[in-house]
XYZ file of C-alpha atoms in Angstrom:
158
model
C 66.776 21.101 -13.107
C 65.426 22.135 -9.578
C 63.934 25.121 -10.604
C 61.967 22.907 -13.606
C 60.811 21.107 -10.928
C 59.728 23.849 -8.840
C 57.538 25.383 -11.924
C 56.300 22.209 -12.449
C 55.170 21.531 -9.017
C 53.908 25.494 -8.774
C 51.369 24.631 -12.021
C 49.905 21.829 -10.717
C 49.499 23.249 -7.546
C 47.388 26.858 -9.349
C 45.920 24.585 -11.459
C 43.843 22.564 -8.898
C 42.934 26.197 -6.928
C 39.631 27.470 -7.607
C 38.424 24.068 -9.094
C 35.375 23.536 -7.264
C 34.634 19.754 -5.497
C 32.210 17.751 -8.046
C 28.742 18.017 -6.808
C 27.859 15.070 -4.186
C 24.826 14.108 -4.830
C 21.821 13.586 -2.703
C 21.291 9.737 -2.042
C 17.523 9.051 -2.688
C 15.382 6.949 0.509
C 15.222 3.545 -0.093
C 12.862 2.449 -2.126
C 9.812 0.595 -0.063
C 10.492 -3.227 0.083
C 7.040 -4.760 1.056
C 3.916 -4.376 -0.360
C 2.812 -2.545 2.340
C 5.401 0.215 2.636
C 5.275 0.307 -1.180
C 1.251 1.388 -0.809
C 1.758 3.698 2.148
C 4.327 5.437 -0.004
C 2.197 6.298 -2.472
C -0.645 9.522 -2.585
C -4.283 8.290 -1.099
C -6.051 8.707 -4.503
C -3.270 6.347 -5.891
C -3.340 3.294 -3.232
C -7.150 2.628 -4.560
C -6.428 2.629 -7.929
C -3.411 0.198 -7.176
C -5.466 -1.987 -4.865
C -8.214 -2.184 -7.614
C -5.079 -3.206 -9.998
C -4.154 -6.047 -7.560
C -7.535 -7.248 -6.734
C -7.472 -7.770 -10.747
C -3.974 -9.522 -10.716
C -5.296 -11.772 -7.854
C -8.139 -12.698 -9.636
C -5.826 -14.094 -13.025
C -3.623 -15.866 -10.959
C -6.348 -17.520 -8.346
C -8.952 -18.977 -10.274
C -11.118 -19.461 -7.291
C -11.832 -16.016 -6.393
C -15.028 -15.617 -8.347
C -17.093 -13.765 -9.543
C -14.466 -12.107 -11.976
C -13.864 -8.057 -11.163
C -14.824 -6.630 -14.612
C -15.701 -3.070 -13.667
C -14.764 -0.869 -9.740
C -18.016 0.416 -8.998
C -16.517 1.943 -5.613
C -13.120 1.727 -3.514
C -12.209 3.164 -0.175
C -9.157 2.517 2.073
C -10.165 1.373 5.631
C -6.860 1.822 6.547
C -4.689 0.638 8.754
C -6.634 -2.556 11.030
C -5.988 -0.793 15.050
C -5.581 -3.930 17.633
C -8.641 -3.076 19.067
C -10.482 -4.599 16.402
C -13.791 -6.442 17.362
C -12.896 -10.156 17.132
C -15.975 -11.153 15.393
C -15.310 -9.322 12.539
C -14.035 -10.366 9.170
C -10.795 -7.559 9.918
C -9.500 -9.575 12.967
C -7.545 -11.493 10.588
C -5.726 -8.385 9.523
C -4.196 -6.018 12.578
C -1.826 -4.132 11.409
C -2.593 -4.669 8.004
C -3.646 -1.711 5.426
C -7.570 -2.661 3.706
C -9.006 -1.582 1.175
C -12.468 -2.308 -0.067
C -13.403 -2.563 -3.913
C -17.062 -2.795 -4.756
C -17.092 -4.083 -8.329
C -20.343 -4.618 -10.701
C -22.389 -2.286 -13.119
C -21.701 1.051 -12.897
C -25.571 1.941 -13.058
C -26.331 4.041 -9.791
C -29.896 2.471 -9.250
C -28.373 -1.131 -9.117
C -27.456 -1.883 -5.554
C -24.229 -3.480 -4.618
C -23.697 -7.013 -4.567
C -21.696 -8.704 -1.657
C -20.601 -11.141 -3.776
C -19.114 -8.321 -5.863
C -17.312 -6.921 -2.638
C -13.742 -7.573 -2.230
C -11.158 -6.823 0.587
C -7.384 -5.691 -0.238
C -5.480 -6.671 1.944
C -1.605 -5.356 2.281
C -0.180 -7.568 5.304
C 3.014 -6.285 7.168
C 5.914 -8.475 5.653
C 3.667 -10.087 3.141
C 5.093 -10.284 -0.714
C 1.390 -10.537 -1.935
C -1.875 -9.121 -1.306
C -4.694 -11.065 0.280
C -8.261 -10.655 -0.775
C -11.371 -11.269 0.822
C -14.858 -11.960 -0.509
C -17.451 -9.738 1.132
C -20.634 -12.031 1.093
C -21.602 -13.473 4.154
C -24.703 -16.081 4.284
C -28.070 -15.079 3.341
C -26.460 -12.722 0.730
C -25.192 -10.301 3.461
C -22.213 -8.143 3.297
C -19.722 -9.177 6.262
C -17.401 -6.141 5.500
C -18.703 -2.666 7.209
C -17.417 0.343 6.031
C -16.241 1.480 9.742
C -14.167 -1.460 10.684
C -15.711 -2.454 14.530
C -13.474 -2.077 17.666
C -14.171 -2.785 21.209
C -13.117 -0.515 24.228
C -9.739 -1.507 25.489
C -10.651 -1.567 29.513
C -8.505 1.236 31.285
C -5.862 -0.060 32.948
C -5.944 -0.932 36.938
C -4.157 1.905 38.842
């Protein structure tokens, strides 16, 4: 009865040899949580076409934000606001945040754009939603620059 056990015990054991360990497999990064990981995260061609889609999602859900986007004429990222951001300027609001602008109206190259038609994306750190931001300024100027203004931070005293 001992040596039944033995053979037993000797099977299991040359059965398990050789038997490779089951593949671990790679755990993938987190997935972004905020809006504004969730657009760095993505390829630069991509974040404008996703900030054009949640200008548009904006605009169904707040009514007030008119007029309505019905075409992108032009979007650029003006990426991420620096702290040295001129105060006077309509990105003040935003350091730290990621902007994008998104010129909407005819897509007919000798019509000129239309602040009204201008709109800022803006992806807040924290924030669950985008913020947008209407371009025109009075007298049918456009407050938003392409180069977002900074001032000189003064060097500090020795």
């Amino acid at each position: 009865m001992k040596l039944h056990h033995v053979l037993i015990c000797a099977a299991l054991a040359l059965a398990g040899c050789g038997q490779a360990e089951a593949p671990k497999q790679e755990e993938a990064p987190p997935a972004p949580q905020t809006l504004l990981e969730q657009i760095q995260a993505q390829a630069p061609e991509q974040q404008l076409v996703t900030a054009y889609q949640h200008l548009i999602q904006y605009q169904q859900t707040h009514a007030d934000t008119t007029p309505r986007c019905t075409a992108p004429r032009a979007t650029e990222s003006r990426g991420v606001i620096p702290d040295n951001v001129a105060p006077d300027s309509v990105y003040a609001a935003y350091r730290g945040a990621a902007v994008y602008s998104v010129q909407c109206g005819q897509l007919i190259s000798r019509a000129a754009f239309d602040p009204t038609e201008h709109w800022l994306v803006v992806y807040a750190p924290g924030a669950s939603e985008v913020s947008v931001v209407n371009c025109a300024g009075p007298n049918g100027a456009d407050r938003c620059p392409s180069q977002v203004p900074t001032v000189e931070t003064p060097a500090a005293a020795p």
